[in-house]
Amino acid sequence: MTFNVTADAYGRFMGRYSEPLAERFAQEADVRAGQRVLDVGCGPGALTAQLVERLGADAVSAVDPSPSFVAAIHERFPEVHVQSAVAEHLPFSDDYFDRALAQLVVHFMTDPVAGLREMARVTRPGGLVGACVWDLAGDTGPLATFWRAAHDLDPQVRDESGLAGARAGHLAELFHAAGLKDVEPTTLTVDVRFASFDDWWDPFTLGVGPAGAYVAQLDESQRDALLDRCAQLMPSAPFEVSASAWCVRAFA
Ligand SMILES: C[S@@+](CC[C@H](N)C(=O)[O-])C[C@H]1O[C@@H](n2cnc3c(N)ncnc32)[C@H](O)[C@@H]1O
């Protein structure tokens, strides 16, 4: 899936979850000064920012197929080496990085096993390959209430639960299939606070990702019904959403 949206729209919809997640993910991937690290599917830079803080910009490379996100990284981190590319065809030589990381990307890859294999190829032997994907099949992901409401109104709705790595255990299976060694799965959880129901709902109308695309193709009455159902299911404001991602790290 391509993300044809502005960095600002992405930030309002997903950045509020992916920024705190990036801190946890960088910690889990044991990112330390002196390493050279690749951010695969960098988006507007939630993980990139963490890597720059820990390593310095000149030790960070990033790729993404979305032109608006590549431009956003150029502007935000002029020293980061960012290119337009997909995980399945990484424009780097073998063994170039100490870490290759993909935060919230594997489920959007056309061929996730090929993408992870490429990440392993560009990582030096003994270096670490890491990825995380929200729990999009159970109750603990950030979009669980949204998709539950959509299902209540339309049992045939195509949600994100079938995407690669979205269900418990699947991300680790993909790592094994890509030939990675010492595969270690874990779960990362972040808590995000919302001041009001509108603060939570409005970003769904910005067209970001599969949830935004779903809202965008509804007619007005369908959208109102979905909003009402979400309002019934969400707690009274202010509230926190606890969001969990499956995370896997392994060695190249
Ligand atoms: C949910 S966003 C995650 C962005 C960022 N990593 C973050 O955590 O906020 C998914 C990103 O994956 C990118 N993407 C989609 N398909 C990809 C592929 N095959 N290889 C690399 N990136 C891809 C999209 O353009 C988008 O920026």
PDB file of C-alpha atoms and ligand atoms in Angstrom:
ATOM      1  CA  MET A   1       0.000   0.000   0.000  1.00  0.00           C
ATOM      2  CA  THR A   2       1.332   3.440  -0.913  1.00  0.00           C
ATOM      3  CA  PHE A   3       0.865   6.316   1.468  1.00  0.00           C
ATOM      4  CA  ASN A   4      -0.182   9.251  -0.668  1.00  0.00           C
ATOM      5  CA  VAL A   5      -0.710  11.610   2.237  1.00  0.00           C
ATOM      6  CA  THR A   6       1.130  14.490   3.852  1.00  0.00           C
ATOM      7  CA  ALA A   7       3.517  13.989   6.739  1.00  0.00           C
ATOM      8  CA  ASP A   8       1.167  16.105   8.844  1.00  0.00           C
ATOM      9  CA  ALA A   9      -1.878  13.891   8.148  1.00  0.00           C
ATOM     10  CA  TYR A  10       0.178  10.782   8.914  1.00  0.00           C
ATOM     11  CA  GLY A  11       1.462  12.355  12.127  1.00  0.00           C
ATOM     12  CA  ARG A  12      -2.057  13.145  13.328  1.00  0.00           C
ATOM     13  CA  PHE A  13      -3.351   9.675  12.501  1.00  0.00           C
ATOM     14  CA  MET A  14      -0.478   7.330  13.331  1.00  0.00           C
ATOM     15  CA  GLY A  15       2.462   9.450  14.492  1.00  0.00           C
ATOM     16  CA  ARG A  16       0.969   9.848  17.932  1.00  0.00           C
ATOM     17  CA  TYR A  17       1.321   6.073  18.364  1.00  0.00           C
ATOM     18  CA  SER A  18       4.406   5.430  16.261  1.00  0.00           C
ATOM     19  CA  GLU A  19       6.543   8.100  17.959  1.00  0.00           C
ATOM     20  CA  PRO A  20       6.395   6.527  21.438  1.00  0.00           C
ATOM     21  CA  LEU A  21       6.624   3.086  19.827  1.00  0.00           C
ATOM     22  CA  ALA A  22       9.874   4.118  18.108  1.00  0.00           C
ATOM     23  CA  GLU A  23      11.538   4.770  21.440  1.00  0.00           C
ATOM     24  CA  ARG A  24      10.612   1.276  22.659  1.00  0.00           C
ATOM     25  CA  PHE A  25      11.610  -0.324  19.357  1.00  0.00           C
ATOM     26  CA  ALA A  26      15.040   1.368  19.216  1.00  0.00           C
ATOM     27  CA  GLN A  27      15.660   0.159  22.760  1.00  0.00           C
ATOM     28  CA  GLU A  28      14.581  -3.381  21.857  1.00  0.00           C
ATOM     29  CA  ALA A  29      16.909  -3.310  18.833  1.00  0.00           C
ATOM     30  CA  ASP A  30      19.773  -2.245  21.093  1.00  0.00           C
ATOM     31  CA  VAL A  31      20.613   0.782  18.945  1.00  0.00           C
ATOM     32  CA  ARG A  32      23.836   2.365  20.226  1.00  0.00           C
ATOM     33  CA  ALA A  33      26.305   5.048  19.232  1.00  0.00           C
ATOM     34  CA  GLY A  34      28.842   3.832  16.708  1.00  0.00           C
ATOM     35  CA  GLN A  35      26.386   1.717  14.705  1.00  0.00           C
ATOM     36  CA  ARG A  36      25.199   2.336  11.138  1.00  0.00           C
ATOM     37  CA  VAL A  37      21.430   1.782  10.931  1.00  0.00           C
ATOM     38  CA  LEU A  38      18.827   1.535   8.148  1.00  0.00           C
ATOM     39  CA  ASP A  39      15.221   2.651   8.706  1.00  0.00           C
ATOM     40  CA  VAL A  40      13.088   0.699   6.196  1.00  0.00           C
ATOM     41  CA  GLY A  41       9.706   2.293   5.407  1.00  0.00           C
ATOM     42  CA  CYS A  42      10.662   5.387   7.376  1.00  0.00           C
ATOM     43  CA  GLY A  43       7.426   7.330   6.709  1.00  0.00           C
ATOM     44  CA  PRO A  44       7.773  10.914   7.967  1.00  0.00           C
ATOM     45  CA  GLY A  45      10.379   9.832  10.511  1.00  0.00           C
ATOM     46  CA  ALA A  46       9.069   8.503  13.838  1.00  0.00           C
ATOM     47  CA  LEU A  47      11.872   5.916  14.070  1.00  0.00           C
ATOM     48  CA  THR A  48      14.329   8.060  12.076  1.00  0.00           C
ATOM     49  CA  ALA A  49      14.132  10.711  14.825  1.00  0.00           C
ATOM     50  CA  GLN A  50      15.018   8.122  17.474  1.00  0.00           C
ATOM     51  CA  LEU A  51      17.935   6.849  15.416  1.00  0.00           C
ATOM     52  CA  VAL A  52      19.266  10.364  14.782  1.00  0.00           C
ATOM     53  CA  GLU A  53      19.074  11.113  18.503  1.00  0.00           C
ATOM     54  CA  ARG A  54      20.983   7.945  19.407  1.00  0.00           C
ATOM     55  CA  LEU A  55      23.502   7.755  16.537  1.00  0.00           C
ATOM     56  CA  GLY A  56      23.773  11.143  14.843  1.00  0.00           C
ATOM     57  CA  ALA A  57      22.260  11.832  11.417  1.00  0.00           C
ATOM     58  CA  ASP A  58      25.238  10.708   9.345  1.00  0.00           C
ATOM     59  CA  ALA A  59      24.960   7.157  10.747  1.00  0.00           C
ATOM     60  CA  VAL A  60      21.320   6.840   9.643  1.00  0.00           C
ATOM     61  CA  SER A  61      19.964   5.786   6.237  1.00  0.00           C
ATOM     62  CA  ALA A  62      16.280   5.599   5.386  1.00  0.00           C
ATOM     63  CA  VAL A  63      14.104   4.347   2.523  1.00  0.00           C
ATOM     64  CA  ASP A  64      10.414   4.686   1.690  1.00  0.00           C
ATOM     65  CA  PRO A  65       8.416   4.413  -1.564  1.00  0.00           C
ATOM     66  CA  SER A  66       6.159   7.382  -0.717  1.00  0.00           C
ATOM     67  CA  PRO A  67       7.454  10.618  -2.372  1.00  0.00           C
ATOM     68  CA  SER A  68       5.824  12.878   0.249  1.00  0.00           C
ATOM     69  CA  PHE A  69       7.528  10.985   3.081  1.00  0.00           C
ATOM     70  CA  VAL A  70      10.949  10.987   1.371  1.00  0.00           C
ATOM     71  CA  ALA A  71      10.572  14.767   0.924  1.00  0.00           C
ATOM     72  CA  ALA A  72       9.542  15.143   4.579  1.00  0.00           C
ATOM     73  CA  ILE A  73      12.663  13.302   5.760  1.00  0.00           C
ATOM     74  CA  HIS A  74      14.861  15.447   3.483  1.00  0.00           C
ATOM     75  CA  GLU A  75      13.409  18.557   5.037  1.00  0.00           C
ATOM     76  CA  ARG A  76      13.370  17.350   8.645  1.00  0.00           C
ATOM     77  CA  PHE A  77      16.777  15.625   8.666  1.00  0.00           C
ATOM     78  CA  PRO A  78      18.905  17.034   5.795  1.00  0.00           C
ATOM     79  CA  GLU A  79      21.899  14.961   6.944  1.00  0.00           C
ATOM     80  CA  VAL A  80      20.074  11.622   6.817  1.00  0.00           C
ATOM     81  CA  HIS A  81      20.679   9.642   3.657  1.00  0.00           C
ATOM     82  CA  VAL A  82      17.107   9.020   2.433  1.00  0.00           C
ATOM     83  CA  GLN A  83      16.092   7.325  -0.811  1.00  0.00           C
ATOM     84  CA  SER A  84      12.931   6.258  -2.559  1.00  0.00           C
ATOM     85  CA  ALA A  85      12.986   2.444  -2.421  1.00  0.00           C
ATOM     86  CA  VAL A  86      11.061  -0.606  -1.200  1.00  0.00           C
ATOM     87  CA  ALA A  87      12.270  -3.207   1.266  1.00  0.00           C
ATOM     88  CA  GLU A  88      12.158  -5.898  -1.418  1.00  0.00           C
ATOM     89  CA  HIS A  89      14.902  -4.103  -3.424  1.00  0.00           C
ATOM     90  CA  LEU A  90      17.214  -2.232  -1.098  1.00  0.00           C
ATOM     91  CA  PRO A  91      19.781   0.005  -2.852  1.00  0.00           C
ATOM     92  CA  PHE A  92      22.704  -0.977  -0.593  1.00  0.00           C
ATOM     93  CA  SER A  93      25.569  -3.425  -0.796  1.00  0.00           C
ATOM     94  CA  ASP A  94      25.749  -6.621   1.288  1.00  0.00           C
ATOM     95  CA  ASP A  95      26.660  -6.368   4.993  1.00  0.00           C
ATOM     96  CA  TYR A  96      26.563  -2.538   4.994  1.00  0.00           C
ATOM     97  CA  PHE A  97      24.570  -1.929   8.208  1.00  0.00           C
ATOM     98  CA  ASP A  98      24.773  -2.976  11.859  1.00  0.00           C
ATOM     99  CA  ARG A  99      20.979  -2.796  12.133  1.00  0.00           C
ATOM    100  CA  ALA A 100      18.115  -2.878   9.610  1.00  0.00           C
ATOM    101  CA  LEU A 101      14.793  -1.944  11.205  1.00  0.00           C
ATOM    102  CA  ALA A 102      11.228  -1.743   9.902  1.00  0.00           C
ATOM    103  CA  GLN A 103       8.644  -0.158  12.172  1.00  0.00           C
ATOM    104  CA  LEU A 104       5.012  -0.763  11.090  1.00  0.00           C
ATOM    105  CA  VAL A 105       6.035  -1.699   7.534  1.00  0.00           C
ATOM    106  CA  VAL A 106       6.116  -5.505   7.060  1.00  0.00           C
ATOM    107  CA  HIS A 107       2.316  -5.673   6.709  1.00  0.00           C
ATOM    108  CA  PHE A 108       2.474  -3.236   3.775  1.00  0.00           C
ATOM    109  CA  MET A 109       5.251  -5.033   1.892  1.00  0.00           C
ATOM    110  CA  THR A 110       4.263  -6.717  -1.377  1.00  0.00           C
ATOM    111  CA  ASP A 111       6.500  -9.667  -0.467  1.00  0.00           C
ATOM    112  CA  PRO A 112       7.325  -9.576   3.279  1.00  0.00           C
ATOM    113  CA  VAL A 113       9.697 -12.571   3.195  1.00  0.00           C
ATOM    114  CA  ALA A 114      11.668 -11.009   0.323  1.00  0.00           C
ATOM    115  CA  GLY A 115      11.718  -7.687   2.224  1.00  0.00           C
ATOM    116  CA  LEU A 116      13.085  -9.306   5.393  1.00  0.00           C
ATOM    117  CA  ARG A 117      15.610 -11.289   3.334  1.00  0.00           C
ATOM    118  CA  GLU A 118      16.832  -8.037   1.768  1.00  0.00           C
ATOM    119  CA  MET A 119      17.100  -6.452   5.222  1.00  0.00           C
ATOM    120  CA  ALA A 120      19.257  -9.420   6.267  1.00  0.00           C
ATOM    121  CA  ARG A 121      21.391  -9.138   3.123  1.00  0.00           C
ATOM    122  CA  VAL A 122      22.334  -5.512   3.817  1.00  0.00           C
ATOM    123  CA  THR A 123      23.067  -6.252   7.507  1.00  0.00           C
ATOM    124  CA  ARG A 124      26.522  -7.502   8.487  1.00  0.00           C
ATOM    125  CA  PRO A 125      26.823 -11.060   9.849  1.00  0.00           C
ATOM    126  CA  GLY A 126      25.868 -10.910  13.523  1.00  0.00           C
ATOM    127  CA  GLY A 127      24.046  -7.603  13.005  1.00  0.00           C
ATOM    128  CA  LEU A 128      20.410  -7.269  13.991  1.00  0.00           C
ATOM    129  CA  VAL A 129      17.265  -7.231  11.846  1.00  0.00           C
ATOM    130  CA  GLY A 130      14.146  -6.007  13.629  1.00  0.00           C
ATOM    131  CA  ALA A 131      10.513  -5.336  12.782  1.00  0.00           C
ATOM    132  CA  CYS A 132       7.272  -4.549  14.534  1.00  0.00           C
ATOM    133  CA  VAL A 133       3.641  -4.631  13.398  1.00  0.00           C
ATOM    134  CA  TRP A 134       0.570  -3.614  15.401  1.00  0.00           C
ATOM    135  CA  ASP A 135      -1.701  -6.327  16.691  1.00  0.00           C
ATOM    136  CA  LEU A 136      -4.293  -5.858  13.961  1.00  0.00           C
ATOM    137  CA  ALA A 137      -5.994  -9.230  14.463  1.00  0.00           C
ATOM    138  CA  GLY A 138      -6.669  -9.139  18.206  1.00  0.00           C
ATOM    139  CA  ASP A 139      -8.011  -6.622  20.699  1.00  0.00           C
ATOM    140  CA  THR A 140      -4.784  -4.852  21.644  1.00  0.00           C
ATOM    141  CA  GLY A 141      -3.861  -2.787  18.559  1.00  0.00           C
ATOM    142  CA  PRO A 142      -4.531   0.952  18.232  1.00  0.00           C
ATOM    143  CA  LEU A 143      -7.253   0.414  15.613  1.00  0.00           C
ATOM    144  CA  ALA A 144      -9.135  -2.394  17.381  1.00  0.00           C
ATOM    145  CA  THR A 145     -12.172  -0.301  18.357  1.00  0.00           C
ATOM    146  CA  PHE A 146     -12.396   1.325  14.935  1.00  0.00           C
ATOM    147  CA  TRP A 147     -12.454  -2.027  13.107  1.00  0.00           C
ATOM    148  CA  ARG A 148     -14.828  -3.515  15.676  1.00  0.00           C
ATOM    149  CA  ALA A 149     -17.301  -0.681  15.019  1.00  0.00           C
ATOM    150  CA  ALA A 150     -16.902  -1.130  11.253  1.00  0.00           C
ATOM    151  CA  HIS A 151     -17.613  -4.879  11.649  1.00  0.00           C
ATOM    152  CA  ASP A 152     -20.677  -4.222  13.774  1.00  0.00           C
ATOM    153  CA  LEU A 153     -22.148  -2.179  10.921  1.00  0.00           C
ATOM    154  CA  ASP A 154     -20.851  -4.315   8.058  1.00  0.00           C
ATOM    155  CA  PRO A 155     -19.859  -7.897   8.940  1.00  0.00           C
ATOM    156  CA  GLN A 156     -18.259  -8.269   5.476  1.00  0.00           C
ATOM    157  CA  VAL A 157     -15.822  -5.389   5.989  1.00  0.00           C
ATOM    158  CA  ARG A 158     -12.242  -6.135   4.970  1.00  0.00           C
ATOM    159  CA  ASP A 159     -10.122  -5.068   7.923  1.00  0.00           C
ATOM    160  CA  GLU A 160      -6.340  -5.344   8.417  1.00  0.00           C
ATOM    161  CA  SER A 161      -6.314  -8.589  10.411  1.00  0.00           C
ATOM    162  CA  GLY A 162      -5.181 -10.696   7.448  1.00  0.00           C
ATOM    163  CA  LEU A 163      -2.105  -8.602   6.698  1.00  0.00           C
ATOM    164  CA  ALA A 164       1.367 -10.102   7.087  1.00  0.00           C
ATOM    165  CA  GLY A 165       2.624 -10.109  10.657  1.00  0.00           C
ATOM    166  CA  ALA A 166      -0.634  -8.736  12.080  1.00  0.00           C
ATOM    167  CA  ARG A 167      -1.677 -11.849  14.031  1.00  0.00           C
ATOM    168  CA  ALA A 168       0.147 -13.322  17.033  1.00  0.00           C
ATOM    169  CA  GLY A 169       3.187 -15.352  16.010  1.00  0.00           C
ATOM    170  CA  HIS A 170       3.078 -14.557  12.293  1.00  0.00           C
ATOM    171  CA  LEU A 171       5.890 -11.980  12.269  1.00  0.00           C
ATOM    172  CA  ALA A 172       8.265 -14.569  13.773  1.00  0.00           C
ATOM    173  CA  GLU A 173       7.162 -17.094  11.120  1.00  0.00           C
ATOM    174  CA  LEU A 174       8.084 -14.584   8.415  1.00  0.00           C
ATOM    175  CA  PHE A 175      11.526 -14.046   9.979  1.00  0.00           C
ATOM    176  CA  HIS A 176      12.118 -17.826   9.990  1.00  0.00           C
ATOM    177  CA  ALA A 177      10.956 -18.051   6.365  1.00  0.00           C
ATOM    178  CA  ALA A 178      13.460 -15.316   5.469  1.00  0.00           C
ATOM    179  CA  GLY A 179      16.273 -17.436   6.950  1.00  0.00           C
ATOM    180  CA  LEU A 180      17.030 -15.239   9.967  1.00  0.00           C
ATOM    181  CA  LYS A 181      18.745 -16.733  13.024  1.00  0.00           C
ATOM    182  CA  ASP A 182      17.918 -16.634  16.753  1.00  0.00           C
ATOM    183  CA  VAL A 183      14.463 -15.181  16.185  1.00  0.00           C
ATOM    184  CA  GLU A 184      13.214 -13.486  19.376  1.00  0.00           C
ATOM    185  CA  PRO A 185       9.603 -12.304  19.524  1.00  0.00           C
ATOM    186  CA  THR A 186       8.291  -9.839  22.075  1.00  0.00           C
ATOM    187  CA  THR A 187       5.428  -7.353  22.468  1.00  0.00           C
ATOM    188  CA  LEU A 188       5.775  -3.568  22.723  1.00  0.00           C
ATOM    189  CA  THR A 189       2.963  -1.486  24.240  1.00  0.00           C
ATOM    190  CA  VAL A 190       2.440   2.271  24.269  1.00  0.00           C
ATOM    191  CA  ASP A 191      -0.293   4.353  25.917  1.00  0.00           C
ATOM    192  CA  VAL A 192      -1.644   7.371  24.059  1.00  0.00           C
ATOM    193  CA  ARG A 193      -3.878   9.966  25.685  1.00  0.00           C
ATOM    194  CA  PHE A 194      -6.818  11.621  23.893  1.00  0.00           C
ATOM    195  CA  ALA A 195      -8.444  14.785  25.220  1.00  0.00           C
ATOM    196  CA  SER A 196     -11.785  14.192  23.498  1.00  0.00           C
ATOM    197  CA  PHE A 197     -13.611  11.755  21.225  1.00  0.00           C
ATOM    198  CA  ASP A 198     -13.086  14.158  18.266  1.00  0.00           C
ATOM    199  CA  ASP A 199      -9.369  14.189  18.977  1.00  0.00           C
ATOM    200  CA  TRP A 200      -9.458  10.396  18.470  1.00  0.00           C
ATOM    201  CA  TRP A 201     -11.951  10.301  15.548  1.00  0.00           C
ATOM    202  CA  ASP A 202     -10.904  13.243  13.327  1.00  0.00           C
ATOM    203  CA  PRO A 203      -7.621  11.651  12.119  1.00  0.00           C
ATOM    204  CA  PHE A 204      -9.621   8.717  10.685  1.00  0.00           C
ATOM    205  CA  THR A 205     -11.095  11.207   8.172  1.00  0.00           C
ATOM    206  CA  LEU A 206      -7.667  12.151   6.747  1.00  0.00           C
ATOM    207  CA  GLY A 207      -7.442   9.158   4.392  1.00  0.00           C
ATOM    208  CA  VAL A 208      -4.331   7.618   5.966  1.00  0.00           C
ATOM    209  CA  GLY A 209      -3.714   3.861   5.625  1.00  0.00           C
ATOM    210  CA  PRO A 210      -6.402   1.173   5.190  1.00  0.00           C
ATOM    211  CA  ALA A 211      -8.621   2.627   7.968  1.00  0.00           C
ATOM    212  CA  GLY A 212      -8.533   6.104   6.406  1.00  0.00           C
ATOM    213  CA  ALA A 213      -9.189   4.630   2.948  1.00  0.00           C
ATOM    214  CA  TYR A 214     -12.173   2.735   4.370  1.00  0.00           C
ATOM    215  CA  VAL A 215     -13.701   5.913   5.855  1.00  0.00           C
ATOM    216  CA  ALA A 216     -13.045   7.848   2.636  1.00  0.00           C
ATOM    217  CA  GLN A 217     -15.186   5.498   0.510  1.00  0.00           C
ATOM    218  CA  LEU A 218     -18.225   5.610   2.840  1.00  0.00           C
ATOM    219  CA  ASP A 219     -21.139   7.908   2.015  1.00  0.00           C
ATOM    220  CA  GLU A 220     -22.147  10.543   4.559  1.00  0.00           C
ATOM    221  CA  SER A 221     -24.796   8.473   6.349  1.00  0.00           C
ATOM    222  CA  GLN A 222     -22.490   5.447   6.561  1.00  0.00           C
ATOM    223  CA  ARG A 223     -19.723   7.651   7.964  1.00  0.00           C
ATOM    224  CA  ASP A 224     -22.086   9.128  10.550  1.00  0.00           C
ATOM    225  CA  ALA A 225     -23.211   5.636  11.575  1.00  0.00           C
ATOM    226  CA  LEU A 226     -19.594   4.548  11.989  1.00  0.00           C
ATOM    227  CA  LEU A 227     -18.771   7.646  14.025  1.00  0.00           C
ATOM    228  CA  ASP A 228     -21.800   6.982  16.285  1.00  0.00           C
ATOM    229  CA  ARG A 229     -20.833   3.334  16.775  1.00  0.00           C
ATOM    230  CA  CYS A 230     -17.247   4.296  17.628  1.00  0.00           C
ATOM    231  CA  ALA A 231     -18.546   6.896  20.102  1.00  0.00           C
ATOM    232  CA  GLN A 232     -20.611   4.160  21.811  1.00  0.00           C
ATOM    233  CA  LEU A 233     -17.595   1.864  22.092  1.00  0.00           C
ATOM    234  CA  MET A 234     -14.963   4.366  23.232  1.00  0.00           C
ATOM    235  CA  PRO A 235     -14.653   5.327  26.916  1.00  0.00           C
ATOM    236  CA  SER A 236     -15.639   8.811  28.097  1.00  0.00           C
ATOM    237  CA  ALA A 237     -13.008  11.468  27.429  1.00  0.00           C
ATOM    238  CA  PRO A 238     -10.330  12.064  28.357  1.00  0.00           C
ATOM    239  CA  PHE A 239      -9.109   8.509  27.793  1.00  0.00           C
ATOM    240  CA  GLU A 240      -5.990   6.513  26.985  1.00  0.00           C
ATOM    241  CA  VAL A 241      -5.620   3.973  24.194  1.00  0.00           C
ATOM    242  CA  SER A 242      -3.187   1.205  24.974  1.00  0.00           C
ATOM    243  CA  ALA A 243      -1.649  -0.049  21.727  1.00  0.00           C
ATOM    244  CA  SER A 244       0.452  -3.198  21.342  1.00  0.00           C
ATOM    245  CA  ALA A 245       2.719  -4.275  18.522  1.00  0.00           C
ATOM    246  CA  TRP A 246       4.281  -7.649  17.803  1.00  0.00           C
ATOM    247  CA  CYS A 247       8.025  -7.137  17.670  1.00  0.00           C
ATOM    248  CA  VAL A 248      10.705  -9.517  16.425  1.00  0.00           C
ATOM    249  CA  ARG A 249      14.470  -9.194  16.427  1.00  0.00           C
ATOM    250  CA  ALA A 250      16.890 -11.668  14.927  1.00  0.00           C
ATOM    251  CA  PHE A 251      20.440 -11.926  13.671  1.00  0.00           C
ATOM    252  CA  ALA A 252      21.640 -11.751  10.081  1.00  0.00           C
TER     253      ALA A 252
HETATM  254  C1  LIG B   1       2.479   2.740   8.793  1.00  0.00           C
HETATM  255  S1  LIG B   1       3.734   3.557   7.891  1.00  0.00           S
HETATM  256  C2  LIG B   1       5.107   3.448   9.025  1.00  0.00           C
HETATM  257  C3  LIG B   1       6.019   4.638   8.920  1.00  0.00           C
HETATM  258  C4  LIG B   1       7.080   4.750  10.019  1.00  0.00           C
HETATM  259  N1  LIG B   1       8.001   3.639   9.967  1.00  0.00           N
HETATM  260  C5  LIG B   1       6.456   4.878  11.380  1.00  0.00           C
HETATM  261  O1  LIG B   1       6.682   4.009  12.209  1.00  0.00           O
HETATM  262  O2  LIG B   1       5.702   5.838  11.596  1.00  0.00           O
HETATM  263  C6  LIG B   1       4.169   2.377   6.663  1.00  0.00           C
HETATM  264  C7  LIG B   1       5.258   2.884   5.732  1.00  0.00           C
HETATM  265  O3  LIG B   1       5.722   1.807   4.923  1.00  0.00           O
HETATM  266  C8  LIG B   1       5.971   2.304   3.631  1.00  0.00           C
HETATM  267  N2  LIG B   1       5.959   1.147   2.724  1.00  0.00           N
HETATM  268  C9  LIG B   1       4.916   0.578   2.085  1.00  0.00           C
HETATM  269  N3  LIG B   1       5.335  -0.478   1.370  1.00  0.00           N
HETATM  270  C10 LIG B   1       6.677  -0.584   1.567  1.00  0.00           C
HETATM  271  C11 LIG B   1       7.685  -1.470   1.083  1.00  0.00           C
HETATM  272  N4  LIG B   1       7.396  -2.480   0.278  1.00  0.00           N
HETATM  273  N5  LIG B   1       8.958  -1.262   1.479  1.00  0.00           N
HETATM  274  C12 LIG B   1       9.259  -0.245   2.320  1.00  0.00           C
HETATM  275  N6  LIG B   1       8.346   0.622   2.802  1.00  0.00           N
HETATM  276  C13 LIG B   1       7.064   0.453   2.424  1.00  0.00           C
HETATM  277  C14 LIG B   1       4.868   3.327   3.409  1.00  0.00           C
HETATM  278  O4  LIG B   1       5.160   4.238   2.374  1.00  0.00           O
HETATM  279  C15 LIG B   1       4.799   3.977   4.787  1.00  0.00           C
HETATM  280  O5  LIG B   1       5.672   5.064   4.900  1.00  0.00           O
END
